[in-house]
Amino acid sequence: MSAPERIPPRSVTPPPDAAGLLARGELTVRGRIREASNAALYCTVSYDGEDAACIYKPVAGERPLWDFPDGTLAQREVAAYEVSEATGWGLVPPTVLREGPYGEGMCQLSVEVTPEAELLALVDGEEPEPGWKAIGFAEVGEGRTALLVHADDERLRRLAVLDAVINNADRKGGHLLPTGEGRLYGIDHGVTFNAENKLRTLLWGWAGETLTEEAVDVLEGLRKGLAEGGPLAARLEPLITGAEIDATRARVGALLASGTHPEPSGEWPAIPWPPV
């Protein structure tokens, strides 16, 4: 399929029942996102006089991965949305699993990004300036290195907690979508919920620091929702395996027991590549 002549307008404010619109609406494919590693299609979705732009990722277009079961990435994206909703933070755009023009797949509301919002930067020196958190040093060419930093932003800190819960193996800079309304969304959650520790992220700035009281309250809520027979556990059961739900419970319990943000294990690269 050729690239679209014009990218569909992205939704600025989610419709009141965005998930319902995504689930019930008619999908029209407008083009393909060529830089995506798996098939990702620009679409519009229309239902009962309402329409929005969305991204549709059919299961049939997923590339096999050695450490994740085939044909499960779409379900993991929906599971990440369910956990995000359970936190009350709304960090993942509305996402559903549905039939589309190329079979079952993930359908996610598209959001308008504010390009001017600076969340990541490369700076000289060995310490970040106030308002920034250090990630690590990166080669910038000609034998030079620079310090990679991310903003000391409450929205990013919430996302770091969510990533620790869902075991996100691929939190890149390009997966951070700040909006003009001051919200921040994270996208591309196909490689999440593995039963083994896979956390790879750019958001290590708070590693080892004490969790905020808000985060502790949210984690307590997740623990209750993930308990046997809990509402969140019930929503996750059709999407990920029992072992993966148990591992999610364990991660929440470990965060509450330590009271701190996780630190890199040192057993594998902690930062995804490429980072952006």
mmCIF file of C-alpha atoms in Angstrom:
data_model
loop_
_atom_site.group_PDB
_atom_site.id
_atom_site.type_symbol
_atom_site.label_atom_id
_atom_site.label_comp_id
_atom_site.label_asym_id
_atom_site.label_seq_id
_atom_site.Cartn_x
_atom_site.Cartn_y
_atom_site.Cartn_z
ATOM 1 C CA MET A 1 0.000 0.000 0.000
ATOM 2 C CA SER A 2 1.354 3.444 -0.895
ATOM 3 C CA ALA A 3 2.017 6.159 1.656
ATOM 4 C CA PRO A 4 -0.893 8.549 2.155
ATOM 5 C CA GLU A 5 -0.895 11.796 0.218
ATOM 6 C CA ARG A 6 -2.127 13.496 3.357
ATOM 7 C CA ILE A 7 -2.005 12.127 6.872
ATOM 8 C CA PRO A 8 -5.510 12.160 8.368
ATOM 9 C CA PRO A 9 -6.128 14.879 10.948
ATOM 10 C CA ARG A 10 -5.308 13.576 14.394
ATOM 11 C CA SER A 11 -7.772 13.761 17.248
ATOM 12 C CA VAL A 12 -7.033 16.616 19.645
ATOM 13 C CA THR A 13 -9.564 15.806 22.356
ATOM 14 C CA PRO A 14 -10.656 12.159 22.592
ATOM 15 C CA PRO A 15 -14.379 11.679 21.905
ATOM 16 C CA PRO A 16 -16.427 10.997 25.060
ATOM 17 C CA ASP A 17 -16.641 7.294 24.187
ATOM 18 C CA ALA A 18 -13.481 6.932 22.140
ATOM 19 C CA ALA A 19 -13.130 3.221 22.914
ATOM 20 C CA GLY A 20 -16.707 2.604 21.779
ATOM 21 C CA LEU A 21 -16.118 4.547 18.573
ATOM 22 C CA LEU A 22 -12.973 2.526 17.870
ATOM 23 C CA ALA A 23 -14.702 -0.771 18.582
ATOM 24 C CA ARG A 24 -17.920 -0.180 16.613
ATOM 25 C CA GLY A 25 -16.961 2.283 13.895
ATOM 26 C CA GLU A 26 -16.203 1.609 10.243
ATOM 27 C CA LEU A 27 -12.467 1.582 9.571
ATOM 28 C CA THR A 28 -11.193 3.199 6.379
ATOM 29 C CA VAL A 29 -7.498 2.728 5.613
ATOM 30 C CA ARG A 30 -5.778 5.927 4.437
ATOM 31 C CA GLY A 31 -2.157 4.809 4.247
ATOM 32 C CA ARG A 32 0.717 2.980 5.873
ATOM 33 C CA ILE A 33 3.278 4.123 8.441
ATOM 34 C CA ARG A 34 6.392 3.002 6.610
ATOM 35 C CA GLU A 35 8.855 3.482 9.478
ATOM 36 C CA ALA A 36 6.939 1.093 11.761
ATOM 37 C CA SER A 37 8.610 -2.288 12.412
ATOM 38 C CA ASN A 38 5.224 -4.048 12.156
ATOM 39 C CA ALA A 39 2.330 -3.248 9.841
ATOM 40 C CA ALA A 40 0.716 -0.035 11.081
ATOM 41 C CA LEU A 41 -2.013 1.676 9.076
ATOM 42 C CA TYR A 42 -3.412 5.209 9.235
ATOM 43 C CA CYS A 43 -7.202 4.985 9.338
ATOM 44 C CA THR A 44 -10.305 6.962 10.009
ATOM 45 C CA VAL A 45 -13.087 5.416 12.062
ATOM 46 C CA SER A 46 -16.707 6.545 11.736
ATOM 47 C CA TYR A 47 -19.833 5.646 13.682
ATOM 48 C CA ASP A 48 -23.201 7.316 14.171
ATOM 49 C CA GLY A 49 -22.073 10.702 12.818
ATOM 50 C CA GLU A 50 -18.804 10.761 14.770
ATOM 51 C CA ASP A 51 -15.346 10.144 13.365
ATOM 52 C CA ALA A 52 -11.706 10.194 14.438
ATOM 53 C CA ALA A 53 -8.234 9.314 13.195
ATOM 54 C CA CYS A 54 -6.720 6.085 14.455
ATOM 55 C CA ILE A 55 -3.887 3.598 14.014
ATOM 56 C CA TYR A 56 -4.742 0.007 13.091
ATOM 57 C CA LYS A 57 -2.132 -2.736 13.547
ATOM 58 C CA PRO A 58 -3.374 -6.080 12.208
ATOM 59 C CA VAL A 59 -2.081 -9.225 13.893
ATOM 60 C CA ALA A 60 -1.310 -10.603 10.417
ATOM 61 C CA GLY A 61 1.300 -7.852 9.978
ATOM 62 C CA GLU A 62 3.274 -8.629 13.141
ATOM 63 C CA ARG A 63 6.870 -9.787 12.728
ATOM 64 C CA PRO A 64 7.818 -12.868 14.805
ATOM 65 C CA LEU A 65 9.968 -12.175 17.876
ATOM 66 C CA TRP A 66 12.175 -14.738 19.588
ATOM 67 C CA ASP A 67 11.062 -13.790 23.111
ATOM 68 C CA PHE A 68 7.317 -13.186 22.601
ATOM 69 C CA PRO A 69 4.686 -15.644 21.324
ATOM 70 C CA ASP A 70 3.663 -15.017 17.713
ATOM 71 C CA GLY A 71 0.493 -13.043 17.098
ATOM 72 C CA THR A 72 0.216 -11.508 20.584
ATOM 73 C CA LEU A 73 1.484 -7.935 20.190
ATOM 74 C CA ALA A 74 -1.937 -6.410 19.518
ATOM 75 C CA GLN A 75 -3.368 -7.976 22.668
ATOM 76 C CA ARG A 76 -0.448 -6.610 24.691
ATOM 77 C CA GLU A 77 -1.125 -3.099 23.398
ATOM 78 C CA VAL A 78 -4.718 -3.375 24.602
ATOM 79 C CA ALA A 79 -3.571 -4.813 27.944
ATOM 80 C CA ALA A 80 -1.272 -1.793 28.428
ATOM 81 C CA TYR A 81 -4.247 0.496 27.825
ATOM 82 C CA GLU A 82 -6.305 -1.422 30.401
ATOM 83 C CA VAL A 83 -3.588 -1.036 33.039
ATOM 84 C CA SER A 84 -3.168 2.634 32.173
ATOM 85 C CA GLU A 85 -6.897 3.190 32.641
ATOM 86 C CA ALA A 86 -6.785 1.369 35.970
ATOM 87 C CA THR A 87 -4.123 3.802 37.221
ATOM 88 C CA GLY A 88 -6.416 6.765 36.507
ATOM 89 C CA TRP A 89 -3.528 8.516 34.781
ATOM 90 C CA GLY A 90 -4.772 7.981 31.209
ATOM 91 C CA LEU A 91 -1.278 7.583 29.775
ATOM 92 C CA VAL A 92 -2.201 5.382 26.794
ATOM 93 C CA PRO A 93 -4.620 6.540 24.070
ATOM 94 C CA PRO A 94 -7.907 4.588 23.892
ATOM 95 C CA THR A 95 -7.067 1.184 22.410
ATOM 96 C CA VAL A 96 -9.265 -1.786 21.470
ATOM 97 C CA LEU A 97 -8.951 -5.199 19.848
ATOM 98 C CA ARG A 98 -11.250 -5.563 16.850
ATOM 99 C CA GLU A 99 -11.734 -6.937 13.358
ATOM 100 C CA GLY A 100 -10.542 -4.683 10.556
ATOM 101 C CA PRO A 101 -9.893 -4.753 6.808
ATOM 102 C CA TYR A 102 -6.905 -7.094 7.305
ATOM 103 C CA GLY A 103 -8.277 -9.198 10.156
ATOM 104 C CA GLU A 104 -8.114 -8.846 13.919
ATOM 105 C CA GLY A 105 -5.819 -6.168 15.215
ATOM 106 C CA MET A 106 -5.182 -3.349 17.612
ATOM 107 C CA CYS A 107 -6.974 -0.053 16.930
ATOM 108 C CA GLN A 108 -5.759 3.028 18.811
ATOM 109 C CA LEU A 109 -6.931 6.622 18.764
ATOM 110 C CA SER A 110 -4.402 8.915 17.081
ATOM 111 C CA VAL A 111 -3.472 12.040 19.022
ATOM 112 C CA GLU A 112 -2.026 15.357 17.890
ATOM 113 C CA VAL A 113 1.538 15.938 19.050
ATOM 114 C CA THR A 114 3.072 19.254 20.090
ATOM 115 C CA PRO A 115 6.500 19.257 18.389
ATOM 116 C CA GLU A 116 7.768 22.139 20.515
ATOM 117 C CA ALA A 117 7.502 20.147 23.754
ATOM 118 C CA GLU A 118 11.067 19.153 24.678
ATOM 119 C CA LEU A 119 11.273 15.981 26.750
ATOM 120 C CA LEU A 120 14.702 14.654 25.689
ATOM 121 C CA ALA A 121 18.000 16.406 25.015
ATOM 122 C CA LEU A 122 21.720 15.872 24.517
ATOM 123 C CA VAL A 123 23.842 18.235 26.616
ATOM 124 C CA ASP A 124 27.506 18.866 27.327
ATOM 125 C CA GLY A 125 28.882 18.207 30.771
ATOM 126 C CA GLU A 126 28.570 15.346 33.226
ATOM 127 C CA GLU A 127 25.565 16.522 35.232
ATOM 128 C CA PRO A 128 22.105 17.604 34.050
ATOM 129 C CA GLU A 129 20.836 21.136 34.537
ATOM 130 C CA PRO A 130 17.965 21.753 36.996
ATOM 131 C CA GLY A 131 14.713 20.422 35.587
ATOM 132 C CA TRP A 132 16.419 17.493 33.844
ATOM 133 C CA LYS A 133 17.339 13.927 34.797
ATOM 134 C CA ALA A 134 20.351 12.028 33.469
ATOM 135 C CA ILE A 135 19.897 8.870 31.409
ATOM 136 C CA GLY A 136 23.484 8.177 30.341
ATOM 137 C CA PHE A 137 26.197 9.135 27.894
ATOM 138 C CA ALA A 138 25.774 8.739 24.152
ATOM 139 C CA GLU A 139 28.216 8.919 21.250
ATOM 140 C CA VAL A 140 27.465 11.899 19.009
ATOM 141 C CA GLY A 141 30.162 11.420 16.382
ATOM 142 C CA GLU A 142 33.846 12.227 15.881
ATOM 143 C CA GLY A 143 34.734 10.580 19.183
ATOM 144 C CA ARG A 144 32.530 12.938 21.168
ATOM 145 C CA THR A 145 30.015 11.986 23.780
ATOM 146 C CA ALA A 146 27.131 13.939 25.268
ATOM 147 C CA LEU A 147 24.860 13.411 28.220
ATOM 148 C CA LEU A 148 21.397 12.162 27.286
ATOM 149 C CA VAL A 149 18.761 13.638 29.597
ATOM 150 C CA HIS A 150 14.996 13.640 29.964
ATOM 151 C CA ALA A 151 12.775 16.266 31.536
ATOM 152 C CA ASP A 152 12.090 16.046 35.272
ATOM 153 C CA ASP A 153 8.404 15.937 34.403
ATOM 154 C CA GLU A 154 5.635 14.483 36.579
ATOM 155 C CA ARG A 155 3.968 13.002 33.498
ATOM 156 C CA LEU A 156 7.151 11.150 32.533
ATOM 157 C CA ARG A 157 7.530 9.921 36.105
ATOM 158 C CA ARG A 158 4.041 8.433 36.005
ATOM 159 C CA LEU A 159 4.897 6.784 32.706
ATOM 160 C CA ALA A 160 8.059 5.334 34.261
ATOM 161 C CA VAL A 161 5.890 3.694 36.929
ATOM 162 C CA LEU A 162 3.490 2.333 34.325
ATOM 163 C CA ASP A 163 6.401 0.923 32.305
ATOM 164 C CA ALA A 164 7.763 -0.832 35.392
ATOM 165 C CA VAL A 165 4.358 -2.441 35.982
ATOM 166 C CA ILE A 166 3.788 -3.597 32.390
ATOM 167 C CA ASN A 167 7.466 -4.543 31.910
ATOM 168 C CA ASN A 168 7.924 -2.365 28.832
ATOM 169 C CA ALA A 169 10.867 -3.606 26.778
ATOM 170 C CA ASP A 170 10.891 -0.673 24.344
ATOM 171 C CA ARG A 171 10.250 2.796 25.789
ATOM 172 C CA LYS A 172 11.859 5.025 23.167
ATOM 173 C CA GLY A 173 11.729 8.769 22.788
ATOM 174 C CA GLY A 174 9.551 8.481 19.704
ATOM 175 C CA HIS A 175 6.930 6.703 21.773
ATOM 176 C CA LEU A 176 6.304 9.827 23.883
ATOM 177 C CA LEU A 177 3.467 12.016 22.593
ATOM 178 C CA PRO A 178 2.965 15.370 24.368
ATOM 179 C CA THR A 179 -0.175 17.229 23.340
ATOM 180 C CA GLY A 180 -1.076 20.885 23.159
ATOM 181 C CA GLU A 181 -3.515 20.342 26.011
ATOM 182 C CA GLY A 182 -0.670 19.460 28.368
ATOM 183 C CA ARG A 183 -1.232 15.714 28.336
ATOM 184 C CA LEU A 184 1.406 13.083 27.654
ATOM 185 C CA TYR A 185 0.663 9.743 26.025
ATOM 186 C CA GLY A 186 2.854 6.703 25.536
ATOM 187 C CA ILE A 187 2.374 4.447 22.505
ATOM 188 C CA ASP A 188 3.790 1.221 20.998
ATOM 189 C CA HIS A 189 3.282 -1.270 23.818
ATOM 190 C CA GLY A 190 3.517 -4.496 21.837
ATOM 191 C CA VAL A 191 6.560 -5.818 23.719
ATOM 192 C CA THR A 192 5.181 -5.698 27.251
ATOM 193 C CA PHE A 193 4.015 -8.095 29.978
ATOM 194 C CA ASN A 194 6.729 -10.682 29.431
ATOM 195 C CA ALA A 195 6.983 -12.971 32.463
ATOM 196 C CA GLU A 196 10.762 -12.361 32.483
ATOM 197 C CA ASN A 197 12.214 -8.979 33.401
ATOM 198 C CA LYS A 198 12.595 -7.061 30.116
ATOM 199 C CA LEU A 199 12.427 -3.410 31.216
ATOM 200 C CA ARG A 200 14.263 -1.220 28.694
ATOM 201 C CA THR A 201 13.520 2.473 28.765
ATOM 202 C CA LEU A 202 14.832 5.992 28.431
ATOM 203 C CA LEU A 203 13.107 6.946 31.675
ATOM 204 C CA TRP A 204 15.793 5.886 34.152
ATOM 205 C CA GLY A 205 16.167 9.360 35.660
ATOM 206 C CA TRP A 206 14.359 8.363 38.860
ATOM 207 C CA ALA A 207 16.048 4.957 39.252
ATOM 208 C CA GLY A 208 16.428 4.145 42.937
ATOM 209 C CA GLU A 209 14.469 7.207 44.058
ATOM 210 C CA THR A 210 11.527 6.937 46.440
ATOM 211 C CA LEU A 211 8.145 6.545 44.762
ATOM 212 C CA THR A 212 5.752 9.454 45.170
ATOM 213 C CA GLU A 213 2.775 9.055 47.499
ATOM 214 C CA GLU A 214 0.543 9.262 44.434
ATOM 215 C CA ALA A 215 2.392 6.378 42.800
ATOM 216 C CA VAL A 216 2.117 4.252 45.940
ATOM 217 C CA ASP A 217 -1.640 4.879 46.075
ATOM 218 C CA VAL A 218 -1.958 3.929 42.395
ATOM 219 C CA LEU A 219 0.077 0.756 42.902
ATOM 220 C CA GLU A 220 -2.119 -0.226 45.851
ATOM 221 C CA GLY A 221 -5.135 0.178 43.595
ATOM 222 C CA LEU A 222 -3.491 -1.965 40.927
ATOM 223 C CA ARG A 223 -2.723 -4.655 43.483
ATOM 224 C CA LYS A 224 -6.388 -4.841 44.426
ATOM 225 C CA GLY A 225 -7.519 -4.837 40.805
ATOM 226 C CA LEU A 226 -5.054 -7.587 39.901
ATOM 227 C CA ALA A 227 -6.058 -9.886 42.768
ATOM 228 C CA GLU A 228 -7.751 -13.177 41.864
ATOM 229 C CA GLY A 229 -11.224 -12.235 40.669
ATOM 230 C CA GLY A 230 -10.329 -8.534 40.597
ATOM 231 C CA PRO A 231 -11.707 -6.293 37.832
ATOM 232 C CA LEU A 232 -8.342 -5.565 36.215
ATOM 233 C CA ALA A 233 -7.332 -9.223 36.293
ATOM 234 C CA ALA A 234 -10.609 -10.079 34.543
ATOM 235 C CA ARG A 235 -9.931 -7.532 31.788
ATOM 236 C CA LEU A 236 -6.412 -8.851 31.261
ATOM 237 C CA GLU A 237 -7.301 -12.553 31.162
ATOM 238 C CA PRO A 238 -8.393 -12.555 27.475
ATOM 239 C CA LEU A 239 -5.284 -10.584 26.487
ATOM 240 C CA ILE A 240 -2.224 -12.105 28.202
ATOM 241 C CA THR A 241 -1.404 -15.434 29.836
ATOM 242 C CA GLY A 242 -1.992 -16.414 33.433
ATOM 243 C CA ALA A 243 1.767 -16.531 34.011
ATOM 244 C CA GLU A 244 2.071 -12.980 32.669
ATOM 245 C CA ILE A 245 -0.719 -11.757 34.948
ATOM 246 C CA ASP A 246 1.043 -13.409 37.902
ATOM 247 C CA ALA A 247 4.288 -11.680 36.879
ATOM 248 C CA THR A 248 2.461 -8.346 36.708
ATOM 249 C CA ARG A 249 1.141 -8.921 40.234
ATOM 250 C CA ALA A 250 4.688 -9.718 41.348
ATOM 251 C CA ARG A 251 6.074 -6.529 39.801
ATOM 252 C CA VAL A 252 3.454 -4.404 41.539
ATOM 253 C CA GLY A 253 4.214 -6.162 44.828
ATOM 254 C CA ALA A 254 7.955 -5.644 44.380
ATOM 255 C CA LEU A 255 7.513 -1.919 43.688
ATOM 256 C CA LEU A 256 5.405 -1.530 46.814
ATOM 257 C CA ALA A 257 7.851 -3.570 48.898
ATOM 258 C CA SER A 258 10.880 -1.534 47.786
ATOM 259 C CA GLY A 259 9.094 1.815 47.724
ATOM 260 C CA THR A 260 11.467 2.949 44.975
ATOM 261 C CA HIS A 261 11.689 3.193 41.225
ATOM 262 C CA PRO A 262 13.469 0.159 39.731
ATOM 263 C CA GLU A 263 17.113 0.284 38.692
ATOM 264 C CA PRO A 264 18.761 -1.355 35.666
ATOM 265 C CA SER A 265 19.643 -4.972 36.404
ATOM 266 C CA GLY A 266 22.959 -4.878 34.516
ATOM 267 C CA GLU A 267 22.093 -8.215 32.881
ATOM 268 C CA TRP A 268 21.222 -6.702 29.477
ATOM 269 C CA PRO A 269 21.163 -3.256 27.797
ATOM 270 C CA ALA A 270 18.835 -1.058 29.845
ATOM 271 C CA ILE A 271 18.197 1.457 27.049
ATOM 272 C CA PRO A 272 16.425 0.432 23.816
ATOM 273 C CA TRP A 273 18.181 0.891 20.496
ATOM 274 C CA PRO A 274 17.773 3.150 18.715
ATOM 275 C CA PRO A 275 16.761 5.303 21.697
ATOM 276 C CA VAL A 276 14.505 7.579 19.634
#
